[in-house]
PDB file of C-alpha atoms in Angstrom:
ATOM      1  CA  MET A1281       3.216  -1.564 -14.318  1.00 74.00           C
ATOM      2  CA  ARG A1282       4.484   2.037 -13.700  1.00 78.00           C
ATOM      3  CA  GLU A1283       1.992   3.290 -16.260  1.00 86.00           C
ATOM      4  CA  SER A1284      -0.883   1.254 -14.679  1.00 89.00           C
ATOM      5  CA  MET A1285      -0.207   2.781 -11.420  1.00 83.00           C
ATOM      6  CA  LYS A1286       0.010   6.238 -12.841  1.00 84.00           C
ATOM      7  CA  LYS A1287      -3.256   5.841 -14.549  1.00 88.00           C
ATOM      8  CA  LEU A1288      -4.897   4.466 -11.420  1.00 88.00           C
ATOM      9  CA  ARG A1289      -3.516   7.287  -9.280  1.00 83.00           C
ATOM     10  CA  ASN A1290      -4.714   9.993 -11.645  1.00 83.00           C
ATOM     11  CA  LEU A1291      -8.121   8.463 -11.900  1.00 84.00           C
ATOM     12  CA  CYS A1292      -8.546   8.177  -8.136  1.00 82.00           C
ATOM     13  CA  ALA A1293      -7.180  11.683  -7.352  1.00 77.00           C
ATOM     14  CA  SER A1294      -9.597  13.377  -9.776  1.00 73.00           C
ATOM     15  CA  PRO A1295     -11.395  16.115  -7.792  1.00 63.00           C
ATOM     16  CA  SER A1296     -14.659  15.226  -9.498  1.00 59.00           C
ATOM     17  CA  CYS A1297     -16.159  12.283 -11.098  1.00 61.00           C
ATOM     18  CA  ASP A1298     -19.039  12.306 -13.604  1.00 65.00           C
ATOM     19  CA  ASN A1299     -17.810   9.137 -15.166  1.00 68.00           C
ATOM     20  CA  LEU A1300     -20.649   6.634 -15.310  1.00 75.00           C
ATOM     21  CA  ARG A1301     -18.189   3.917 -16.298  1.00 81.00           C
ATOM     22  CA  TRP A1302     -16.063   4.406 -13.094  1.00 82.00           C
ATOM     23  CA  LEU A1303     -15.519   0.718 -12.564  1.00 86.00           C
ATOM     24  CA  GLY A1304     -14.746   0.196 -16.263  1.00 89.00           C
ATOM     25  CA  SER A1305     -12.138   2.896 -16.086  1.00 88.00           C
ATOM     26  CA  ILE A1306     -10.583   1.294 -12.985  1.00 90.00           C
ATOM     27  CA  GLU A1307     -10.372  -1.982 -15.043  1.00 93.00           C
ATOM     28  CA  ASP A1308      -8.849  -0.219 -17.992  1.00 92.00           C
ATOM     29  CA  THR A1309      -5.838   0.846 -15.972  1.00 93.00           C
ATOM     30  CA  LYS A1310      -4.966  -3.023 -15.819  1.00 94.00           C
ATOM     31  CA  TRP A1311      -4.006  -2.651 -12.080  1.00 94.00           C
ATOM     32  CA  LEU A1312      -6.640  -5.110 -10.858  1.00 96.00           C
ATOM     33  CA  VAL A1313      -5.705  -7.460 -13.631  1.00 96.00           C
ATOM     34  CA  TYR A1314      -2.140  -7.624 -12.262  1.00 96.00           C
ATOM     35  CA  VAL A1315      -3.397  -8.134  -8.592  1.00 97.00           C
ATOM     36  CA  ARG A1316      -5.542 -10.965  -9.926  1.00 98.00           C
ATOM     37  CA  GLN A1317      -2.617 -12.518 -11.738  1.00 97.00           C
ATOM     38  CA  LEU A1318      -0.488 -12.420  -8.656  1.00 97.00           C
ATOM     39  CA  LEU A1319      -3.081 -13.890  -6.384  1.00 98.00           C
ATOM     40  CA  LYS A1320      -3.768 -16.684  -8.991  1.00 97.00           C
ATOM     41  CA  SER A1321       0.075 -17.410  -9.165  1.00 96.00           C
ATOM     42  CA  GLY A1322       0.403 -17.378  -5.341  1.00 97.00           C
ATOM     43  CA  LEU A1323      -2.465 -19.702  -4.721  1.00 97.00           C
ATOM     44  CA  HIS A1324      -1.356 -22.112  -7.588  1.00 97.00           C
ATOM     45  CA  ILE A1325       2.165 -22.398  -5.899  1.00 96.00           C
ATOM     46  CA  ALA A1326       0.537 -23.011  -2.621  1.00 96.00           C
ATOM     47  CA  GLN A1327      -1.563 -25.809  -3.953  1.00 96.00           C
ATOM     48  CA  LEU A1328       1.292 -27.429  -5.669  1.00 96.00           C
ATOM     49  CA  LEU A1329       3.272 -27.428  -2.366  1.00 95.00           C
ATOM     50  CA  ARG A1330       0.355 -28.928  -0.515  1.00 94.00           C
ATOM     51  CA  SER A1331       0.206 -31.631  -3.055  1.00 95.00           C
ATOM     52  CA  GLY A1332       3.715 -32.579  -2.314  1.00 94.00           C
ATOM     53  CA  GLU A1333       5.322 -30.949  -5.507  1.00 94.00           C
ATOM     54  CA  SER A1334       8.772 -29.146  -5.444  1.00 94.00           C
ATOM     55  CA  VAL A1335       8.558 -25.701  -6.967  1.00 92.00           C
ATOM     56  CA  LEU A1336      11.221 -23.550  -8.511  1.00 91.00           C
ATOM     57  CA  LEU A1337      10.261 -19.869  -8.661  1.00 86.00           C
ATOM     58  CA  HIS A1338      12.185 -17.361 -10.534  1.00 81.00           C
ATOM     59  CA  CYS A1339      11.550 -14.132 -12.622  1.00 73.00           C
ATOM     60  CA  SER A1340      14.186 -12.248 -14.818  1.00 70.00           C
ATOM     61  CA  HIS A1341      15.962 -10.712 -11.895  1.00 68.00           C
ATOM     62  CA  GLY A1342      14.677 -12.720  -8.919  1.00 62.00           C
ATOM     63  CA  TRP A1343      13.624  -9.686  -6.851  1.00 60.00           C
ATOM     64  CA  ASP A1344      10.264  -8.499  -8.248  1.00 79.00           C
ATOM     65  CA  ARG A1345       7.646 -11.277  -9.267  1.00 87.00           C
ATOM     66  CA  THR A1346       9.860 -13.821  -7.201  1.00 90.00           C
ATOM     67  CA  SER A1347       9.315 -11.781  -4.108  1.00 90.00           C
ATOM     68  CA  GLN A1348       5.651 -11.084  -4.800  1.00 94.00           C
ATOM     69  CA  ILE A1349       4.526 -14.678  -5.652  1.00 95.00           C
ATOM     70  CA  ALA A1350       6.838 -16.400  -3.002  1.00 95.00           C
ATOM     71  CA  SER A1351       5.355 -14.172  -0.324  1.00 96.00           C
ATOM     72  CA  LEU A1352       1.806 -14.762  -1.397  1.00 97.00           C
ATOM     73  CA  ALA A1353       2.244 -18.502  -1.547  1.00 97.00           C
ATOM     74  CA  GLN A1354       3.631 -18.621   1.961  1.00 97.00           C
ATOM     75  CA  ILE A1355       0.700 -16.517   3.111  1.00 98.00           C
ATOM     76  CA  PHE A1356      -1.722 -19.102   1.590  1.00 97.00           C
ATOM     77  CA  ILE A1357       0.123 -22.104   2.967  1.00 96.00           C
ATOM     78  CA  ASP A1358       1.501 -21.209   6.260  1.00 96.00           C
ATOM     79  CA  PRO A1359      -0.706 -19.592   8.988  1.00 96.00           C
ATOM     80  CA  PHE A1360       2.448 -18.208  10.716  1.00 97.00           C
ATOM     81  CA  PHE A1361       2.899 -15.666   7.948  1.00 98.00           C
ATOM     82  CA  ARG A1362      -0.581 -14.359   8.750  1.00 98.00           C
ATOM     83  CA  THR A1363       0.379 -13.519  12.312  1.00 97.00           C
ATOM     84  CA  TRP A1364       1.648 -10.194  13.507  1.00 95.00           C
ATOM     85  CA  LYS A1365       5.259 -11.558  13.843  1.00 96.00           C
ATOM     86  CA  GLY A1366       5.126 -13.765  10.912  1.00 97.00           C
ATOM     87  CA  PHE A1367       4.136 -11.073   8.485  1.00 97.00           C
ATOM     88  CA  GLN A1368       7.053  -9.002   9.550  1.00 96.00           C
ATOM     89  CA  VAL A1369       9.435 -12.178   9.299  1.00 96.00           C
ATOM     90  CA  LEU A1370       8.024 -12.694   5.712  1.00 96.00           C
ATOM     91  CA  ILE A1371       8.894  -9.136   4.672  1.00 94.00           C
ATOM     92  CA  GLU A1372      12.256  -9.184   6.253  1.00 92.00           C
ATOM     93  CA  LYS A1373      13.107 -12.548   4.547  1.00 93.00           C
ATOM     94  CA  GLU A1374      11.629 -12.333   1.089  1.00 91.00           C
ATOM     95  CA  TRP A1375      11.990  -8.626   0.464  1.00 87.00           C
ATOM     96  CA  LEU A1376      14.770  -7.256   2.536  1.00 84.00           C
ATOM     97  CA  SER A1377      17.202 -10.192   2.924  1.00 84.00           C
ATOM     98  CA  PHE A1378      16.741 -11.456  -0.721  1.00 84.00           C
ATOM     99  CA  GLY A1379      17.399  -8.066  -2.096  1.00 72.00           C
ATOM    100  CA  HIS A1380      14.293  -6.250  -3.542  1.00 78.00           C
ATOM    101  CA  PRO A1381      15.706  -2.969  -4.745  1.00 77.00           C
ATOM    102  CA  PHE A1382      13.566  -0.564  -2.769  1.00 76.00           C
ATOM    103  CA  HIS A1383      15.676   2.448  -3.807  1.00 70.00           C
ATOM    104  CA  ILE A1384      15.290   1.765  -7.421  1.00 77.00           C
ATOM    105  CA  ARG A1385      11.846   0.496  -7.674  1.00 72.00           C
ATOM    106  CA  HIS A1386      10.332   3.236  -5.542  1.00 70.00           C
ATOM    107  CA  SER A1387      12.545   6.171  -6.658  1.00 61.00           C
ATOM    108  CA  HIS A1388      13.990   7.092  -3.327  1.00 58.00           C
ATOM    109  CA  GLY A1389      16.792   9.212  -4.919  1.00 59.00           C
ATOM    110  CA  GLU A1390      16.801  12.827  -5.957  1.00 59.00           C
ATOM    111  CA  LYS A1391      15.881  12.115  -9.477  1.00 61.00           C
ATOM    112  CA  ALA A1392      13.208   9.909 -10.930  1.00 59.00           C
ATOM    113  CA  ASP A1393      14.478   6.508 -11.670  1.00 56.00           C
ATOM    114  CA  THR A1394      13.486   4.875 -15.070  1.00 64.00           C
ATOM    115  CA  GLN A1395      13.388   1.534 -13.295  1.00 68.00           C
ATOM    116  CA  GLU A1396      10.644   2.671 -10.886  1.00 70.00           C
ATOM    117  CA  SER A1397       7.916   0.178 -10.396  1.00 81.00           C
ATOM    118  CA  PRO A1398       5.317  -0.106  -7.520  1.00 86.00           C
ATOM    119  CA  ILE A1399       6.109  -3.794  -6.888  1.00 88.00           C
ATOM    120  CA  PHE A1400       5.935  -3.764  -3.062  1.00 91.00           C
ATOM    121  CA  ILE A1401       2.708  -1.607  -3.204  1.00 93.00           C
ATOM    122  CA  GLN A1402       1.261  -4.188  -5.468  1.00 95.00           C
ATOM    123  CA  PHE A1403       2.007  -6.957  -3.027  1.00 96.00           C
ATOM    124  CA  LEU A1404       0.482  -5.023  -0.183  1.00 97.00           C
ATOM    125  CA  ASP A1405      -2.547  -4.596  -2.325  1.00 97.00           C
ATOM    126  CA  CYS A1406      -2.795  -8.395  -2.909  1.00 97.00           C
ATOM    127  CA  VAL A1407      -2.644  -8.863   0.838  1.00 98.00           C
ATOM    128  CA  SER A1408      -5.264  -6.316   1.460  1.00 97.00           C
ATOM    129  CA  GLN A1409      -7.647  -8.182  -0.732  1.00 98.00           C
ATOM    130  CA  LEU A1410      -7.141 -11.397   1.325  1.00 98.00           C
ATOM    131  CA  VAL A1411      -7.416  -9.433   4.523  1.00 97.00           C
ATOM    132  CA  ARG A1412     -10.770  -7.876   3.398  1.00 96.00           C
ATOM    133  CA  ILE A1413     -12.206 -11.165   2.170  1.00 96.00           C
ATOM    134  CA  TYR A1414     -10.940 -13.494   4.851  1.00 96.00           C
ATOM    135  CA  PRO A1415     -10.339 -11.198   7.937  1.00 95.00           C
ATOM    136  CA  SER A1416     -10.456 -13.884  10.526  1.00 96.00           C
ATOM    137  CA  TYR A1417      -7.370 -15.615   8.888  1.00 97.00           C
ATOM    138  CA  PHE A1418      -5.204 -12.630   9.736  1.00 97.00           C
ATOM    139  CA  GLU A1419      -3.945 -11.281  13.022  1.00 97.00           C
ATOM    140  CA  PHE A1420      -3.589  -7.837  11.600  1.00 96.00           C
ATOM    141  CA  ASN A1421      -5.959  -5.547   9.734  1.00 94.00           C
ATOM    142  CA  GLU A1422      -5.322  -3.267   6.691  1.00 93.00           C
ATOM    143  CA  GLY A1423      -4.126  -0.456   8.885  1.00 92.00           C
ATOM    144  CA  LEU A1424      -0.834  -2.271   9.139  1.00 94.00           C
ATOM    145  CA  LEU A1425      -0.677  -2.359   5.324  1.00 94.00           C
ATOM    146  CA  LEU A1426      -1.418   1.208   4.988  1.00 92.00           C
ATOM    147  CA  MET A1427       1.337   2.274   7.551  1.00 91.00           C
ATOM    148  CA  LEU A1428       3.882   0.206   5.655  1.00 92.00           C
ATOM    149  CA  ALA A1429       2.895   1.767   2.236  1.00 90.00           C
ATOM    150  CA  ASP A1430       3.261   5.250   3.870  1.00 88.00           C
ATOM    151  CA  ALA A1431       6.514   4.236   5.400  1.00 87.00           C
ATOM    152  CA  LEU A1432       7.848   3.050   2.064  1.00 86.00           C
ATOM    153  CA  HIS A1433       7.461   6.428   0.412  1.00 80.00           C
ATOM    154  CA  SER A1434       8.176   8.628   3.408  1.00 81.00           C
ATOM    155  CA  CYS A1435      11.769   7.228   3.839  1.00 77.00           C
ATOM    156  CA  ARG A1436      11.327   8.030   7.525  1.00 81.00           C
ATOM    157  CA  PHE A1437      12.729   4.542   8.457  1.00 83.00           C
ATOM    158  CA  GLY A1438      15.826   2.681   7.632  1.00 77.00           C
ATOM    159  CA  THR A1439      13.927  -0.610   6.838  1.00 78.00           C
ATOM    160  CA  PHE A1440      13.088   0.288   3.160  1.00 80.00           C
ATOM    161  CA  LEU A1441      16.162   2.272   2.257  1.00 76.00           C
ATOM    162  CA  PHE A1442      18.671   1.216  -0.320  1.00 69.00           C
ATOM    163  CA  ASP A1443      18.629  -1.853  -2.681  1.00 68.00           C
ATOM    164  CA  CYS A1444      20.078  -4.713  -0.552  1.00 69.00           C
ATOM    165  CA  LYS A1445      21.164  -5.697   2.915  1.00 76.00           C
ATOM    166  CA  LYS A1446      24.764  -5.064   2.117  1.00 77.00           C
ATOM    167  CA  HIS A1447      24.144  -1.425   1.311  1.00 74.00           C
ATOM    168  CA  ARG A1448      22.106  -1.044   4.434  1.00 76.00           C
ATOM    169  CA  GLN A1449      24.865  -2.556   6.507  1.00 77.00           C
ATOM    170  CA  GLU A1450      27.504  -0.294   5.028  1.00 77.00           C
ATOM    171  CA  ALA A1451      25.367   2.724   5.694  1.00 74.00           C
ATOM    172  CA  ASN A1452      25.043   1.554   9.336  1.00 71.00           C
ATOM    173  CA  LEU A1453      21.287   1.999   9.185  1.00 76.00           C
ATOM    174  CA  GLY A1454      20.792  -0.230  12.238  1.00 76.00           C
ATOM    175  CA  ASN A1455      22.260   2.409  14.374  1.00 78.00           C
ATOM    176  CA  ARG A1456      21.459   5.635  12.497  1.00 81.00           C
ATOM    177  CA  THR A1457      17.810   5.024  11.734  1.00 80.00           C
ATOM    178  CA  THR A1458      14.725   3.642  13.349  1.00 81.00           C
ATOM    179  CA  SER A1459      13.163   0.405  12.066  1.00 84.00           C
ATOM    180  CA  VAL A1460       9.690   0.567  10.783  1.00 86.00           C
ATOM    181  CA  TRP A1461       8.682  -2.318  12.956  1.00 89.00           C
ATOM    182  CA  THR A1462       9.614  -0.291  16.083  1.00 88.00           C
ATOM    183  CA  TRP A1463       7.013   2.340  14.858  1.00 88.00           C
ATOM    184  CA  VAL A1464       4.233  -0.083  13.960  1.00 89.00           C
ATOM    185  CA  ASN A1465       4.629  -2.361  16.958  1.00 90.00           C
ATOM    186  CA  GLY A1466       3.454   0.649  18.910  1.00 88.00           C
ATOM    187  CA  PHE A1467       0.079   0.502  17.361  1.00 89.00           C
ATOM    188  CA  ARG A1468      -0.494  -3.218  17.713  1.00 91.00           C
ATOM    189  CA  PRO A1469      -3.883  -2.834  19.558  1.00 90.00           C
ATOM    190  CA  GLN A1470      -5.305  -0.684  16.815  1.00 89.00           C
ATOM    191  CA  LEU A1471      -3.916  -2.857  13.994  1.00 91.00           C
ATOM    192  CA  THR A1472      -5.005  -6.261  15.442  1.00 93.00           C
ATOM    193  CA  GLU A1473      -7.980  -8.063  13.820  1.00 93.00           C
ATOM    194  CA  GLN A1474     -10.523  -8.760  16.537  1.00 92.00           C
ATOM    195  CA  THR A1475     -12.014 -11.685  14.768  1.00 93.00           C
ATOM    196  CA  TYR A1476      -8.726 -13.443  14.138  1.00 95.00           C
ATOM    197  CA  ALA A1477      -8.755 -17.266  14.570  1.00 94.00           C
ATOM    198  CA  PRO A1478      -5.207 -18.892  14.487  1.00 92.00           C
ATOM    199  CA  LYS A1479      -4.037 -21.724  12.413  1.00 88.00           C
ATOM    200  CA  GLN A1480      -6.785 -21.696   9.768  1.00 91.00           C
ATOM    201  CA  VAL A1481      -6.134 -23.215   6.273  1.00 91.00           C
ATOM    202  CA  LEU A1482      -6.295 -20.644   3.622  1.00 95.00           C
ATOM    203  CA  ASN A1483      -7.151 -22.388   0.427  1.00 95.00           C
ATOM    204  CA  PRO A1484     -10.015 -20.498  -1.340  1.00 94.00           C
ATOM    205  CA  PRO A1485     -11.584 -21.498  -4.666  1.00 94.00           C
ATOM    206  CA  LEU A1486      -9.812 -19.540  -7.279  1.00 94.00           C
ATOM    207  CA  THR A1487     -12.857 -18.255  -9.140  1.00 92.00           C
ATOM    208  CA  GLY A1488     -14.466 -16.989  -6.034  1.00 93.00           C
ATOM    209  CA  LEU A1489     -11.179 -15.243  -5.003  1.00 95.00           C
ATOM    210  CA  LEU A1490     -10.537 -13.528  -8.310  1.00 96.00           C
ATOM    211  CA  LYS A1491     -14.241 -12.336  -8.605  1.00 95.00           C
ATOM    212  CA  ARG A1492     -13.936 -10.569  -5.326  1.00 96.00           C
ATOM    213  CA  VAL A1493     -10.826  -8.517  -6.092  1.00 97.00           C
ATOM    214  CA  VAL A1494     -11.755  -4.762  -5.908  1.00 96.00           C
ATOM    215  CA  LEU A1495     -10.049  -1.405  -5.826  1.00 95.00           C
ATOM    216  CA  TRP A1496      -8.276  -0.949  -2.555  1.00 93.00           C
ATOM    217  CA  ASP A1497     -10.124   2.270  -1.754  1.00 88.00           C
ATOM    218  CA  ALA A1498      -8.607   2.772   1.710  1.00 89.00           C
ATOM    219  CA  MET A1499      -5.179   3.092  -0.065  1.00 89.00           C
ATOM    220  CA  PHE A1500      -6.064   4.943  -3.253  1.00 88.00           C
ATOM    221  CA  MET A1501      -9.217   6.842  -2.692  1.00 84.00           C
ATOM    222  CA  ARG A1502      -7.875   8.659   0.405  1.00 78.00           C
ATOM    223  CA  TRP A1503      -6.220  11.048  -1.967  1.00 65.00           C
ATOM    224  CA  SER A1504      -9.422  11.797  -3.829  1.00 67.00           C
ATOM    225  CA  GLY A1505     -10.017  15.533  -3.971  1.00 54.00           C
ATOM    226  CA  GLN A1506     -13.262  15.596  -2.006  1.00 51.00           C
ATOM    227  CA  GLN A1507     -12.531  12.885   0.502  1.00 49.00           C
ATOM    228  CA  LEU A1508      -9.120  14.469   1.403  1.00 44.00           C
ATOM    229  CA  VAL A1509     -10.859  17.733   2.462  1.00 43.00           C
ATOM    230  CA  GLN A1510     -13.585  15.867   4.430  1.00 44.00           C
ATOM    231  CA  GLU A1511     -11.558  13.498   6.612  1.00 45.00           C
ATOM    232  CA  PRO A1512      -7.801  12.494   7.131  1.00 42.00           C
ATOM    233  CA  PRO A1513      -6.347   9.360   5.496  1.00 43.00           C
ATOM    234  CA  ILE A1514      -6.829   6.231   7.663  1.00 43.00           C
ATOM    235  CA  SER A1515      -3.171   5.757   8.591  1.00 47.00           C
ATOM    236  CA  THR A1516      -2.882   9.385   9.656  1.00 45.00           C
ATOM    237  CA  ASN A1517      -5.119   8.693  12.630  1.00 48.00           C
ATOM    238  CA  PHE A1518      -2.483   6.626  13.982  1.00 48.00           C
ATOM    239  CA  PHE A1519       0.162   9.342  13.667  1.00 49.00           C
ATOM    240  CA  SER A1520      -1.910  11.840  15.445  1.00 46.00           C
ATOM    241  CA  ASP A1521      -3.690   9.785  18.247  1.00 56.00           C
ATOM    242  CA  ASN A1522      -0.909   9.526  20.763  1.00 57.00           C
ATOM    243  CA  SER A1523      -3.203   8.793  23.733  1.00 61.00           C
ATOM    244  CA  GLN A1524      -4.136   5.374  22.384  1.00 58.00           C
ATOM    245  CA  ARG A1525      -0.455   4.117  22.493  1.00 55.00           C
ATOM    246  CA  THR A1526       1.103   2.389  25.404  1.00 55.00           C
ATOM    247  CA  PRO A1527       3.433   4.705  27.451  1.00 58.00           C
ATOM    248  CA  THR A1528       6.501   3.162  25.969  1.00 54.00           C
ATOM    249  CA  TRP A1529       5.499   4.093  22.458  1.00 53.00           C
ATOM    250  CA  GLN A1530       4.098   7.564  23.070  1.00 58.00           C
ATOM    251  CA  LEU A1531       5.694  10.469  21.093  1.00 57.00           C
ATOM    252  CA  PRO A1532       7.100  13.621  22.520  1.00 60.00           C
ATOM    253  CA  GLN A1533       4.849  16.623  22.289  1.00 61.00           C
ATOM    254  CA  GLY A1534       7.297  18.361  19.962  1.00 59.00           C
ATOM    255  CA  THR A1535       6.899  15.509  17.500  1.00 56.00           C
ATOM    256  CA  LEU A1536       3.215  15.672  17.869  1.00 58.00           C
ATOM    257  CA  ASN A1537       3.060  19.434  17.134  1.00 60.00           C
ATOM    258  CA  ALA A1538       5.192  18.894  13.949  1.00 58.00           C
ATOM    259  CA  LEU A1539       3.020  16.149  12.712  1.00 56.00           C
ATOM    260  CA  ASN A1540      -0.262  18.282  13.402  1.00 61.00           C
ATOM    261  CA  THR A1541       1.288  21.246  11.581  1.00 63.00           C
ATOM    262  CA  ALA A1542       2.281  19.259   8.653  1.00 59.00           C
ATOM    263  CA  LEU A1543      -1.230  17.708   8.378  1.00 60.00           C
ATOM    264  CA  THR A1544      -2.969  21.016   8.793  1.00 64.00           C
ATOM    265  CA  VAL A1545      -0.867  22.491   5.892  1.00 63.00           C
ATOM    266  CA  LYS A1546      -1.644  19.339   3.791  1.00 62.00           C
ATOM    267  CA  TYR A1547      -5.411  19.714   4.250  1.00 64.00           C
ATOM    268  CA  ARG A1548      -5.323  23.567   3.592  1.00 69.00           C
ATOM    269  CA  GLU A1549      -3.416  22.867   0.479  1.00 72.00           C
ATOM    270  CA  ALA A1550      -5.881  20.145  -0.518  1.00 71.00           C
ATOM    271  CA  GLN A1551      -8.825  22.536   0.054  1.00 72.00           C
ATOM    272  CA  LEU A1552      -7.140  25.338  -2.059  1.00 77.00           C
ATOM    273  CA  ILE A1553      -6.514  22.971  -4.918  1.00 79.00           C
ATOM    274  CA  GLN A1554     -10.177  21.887  -4.737  1.00 76.00           C
ATOM    275  CA  GLU A1555     -11.365  25.541  -4.787  1.00 78.00           C
ATOM    276  CA  LEU A1556      -9.044  26.446  -7.713  1.00 81.00           C
ATOM    277  CA  GLU A1557     -10.268  23.488  -9.669  1.00 79.00           C
ATOM    278  CA  GLU A1558     -13.831  24.513  -9.197  1.00 80.00           C
ATOM    279  CA  ARG A1559     -13.057  28.026 -10.345  1.00 83.00           C
ATOM    280  CA  ILE A1560     -11.249  26.671 -13.359  1.00 86.00           C
ATOM    281  CA  THR A1561     -14.250  24.439 -14.334  1.00 81.00           C
ATOM    282  CA  ALA A1562     -16.572  27.494 -13.940  1.00 81.00           C
ATOM    283  CA  LEU A1563     -14.439  29.591 -16.078  1.00 84.00           C
ATOM    284  CA  GLU A1564     -14.270  26.929 -18.756  1.00 80.00           C
ATOM    285  CA  GLU A1565     -18.099  26.725 -18.715  1.00 80.00           C
ATOM    286  CA  LYS A1566     -18.239  30.466 -19.199  1.00 80.00           C
ATOM    287  CA  VAL A1567     -15.857  30.263 -22.107  1.00 80.00           C
ATOM    288  CA  LYS A1568     -17.988  27.563 -23.756  1.00 77.00           C
ATOM    289  CA  GLY A1569     -21.163  29.657 -23.182  1.00 75.00           C
ATOM    290  CA  ARG A1570     -19.706  32.707 -24.931  1.00 75.00           C
ATOM    291  CA  ARG A1571     -18.359  30.604 -27.722  1.00 70.00           C
ATOM    292  CA  GLY A1572     -21.875  29.078 -28.155  1.00 67.00           C
ATOM    293  CA  SER A1573     -23.532  32.599 -28.030  1.00 66.00           C
ATOM    294  CA  ARG A1574     -21.422  33.762 -30.980  1.00 65.00           C
ATOM    295  CA  HIS A1575     -22.750  31.075 -33.082  1.00 62.00           C
TER     296      HIS A1575
END
């Protein structure tokens, strides 16, 4: 799984693309295969439950595939978990309370962890597929998923720190840090799906669902060399647009200045990287030309 994510990230972050087999290269990373497998398993569990069957779900440790598939099954079967509040409850229950090791799986320590694996990002990707295909079934849009993905890696909030609830309580994170939900709830108007229709039954045909799984470009392509210079990532707009928030959630000017400075530096660095890569490519072409002239 880790290698699949690495290949996908490198492919999407490439500053230029002359690969006429782009979609084939994406498939070769196996990332979309894993996404389809998870959606298939989640839908299968939901259909068993609808038919009155009891289901025992467990993976090797009970905190990776179990969390992913159990969460997806509940999203399919219960409209509550497709609401703004319900989705937060689902993550708190299946991921945080049941002990998904965010610290280990997402390498939050000083050193890279050999057990790192993008389990939660993969779950968000699965949900993004459903949000894209069936938008009116969800009260929220993909902006919420992007903000959660960013919050997971930034470690700015206590929600995704440590490996279990016990460790978070021992560190007194409830009093020492801010919850990610406090942050995202301030953007509810922007993150709400306007076509949402409550209490719909989400039971799609499996073949049709799997055929419509595609690369989550809002997540992975925003770091593409060219796109990064042209426009900010989607979720960054929420950080910088303070005026759209309700007064209760507006940020102090000092915080905004710090965010804007960080973003400016980020884009300048991206632009510099792109310029250097173009110069390297030009130099490589010159070297090839000189070698060819010698022959």
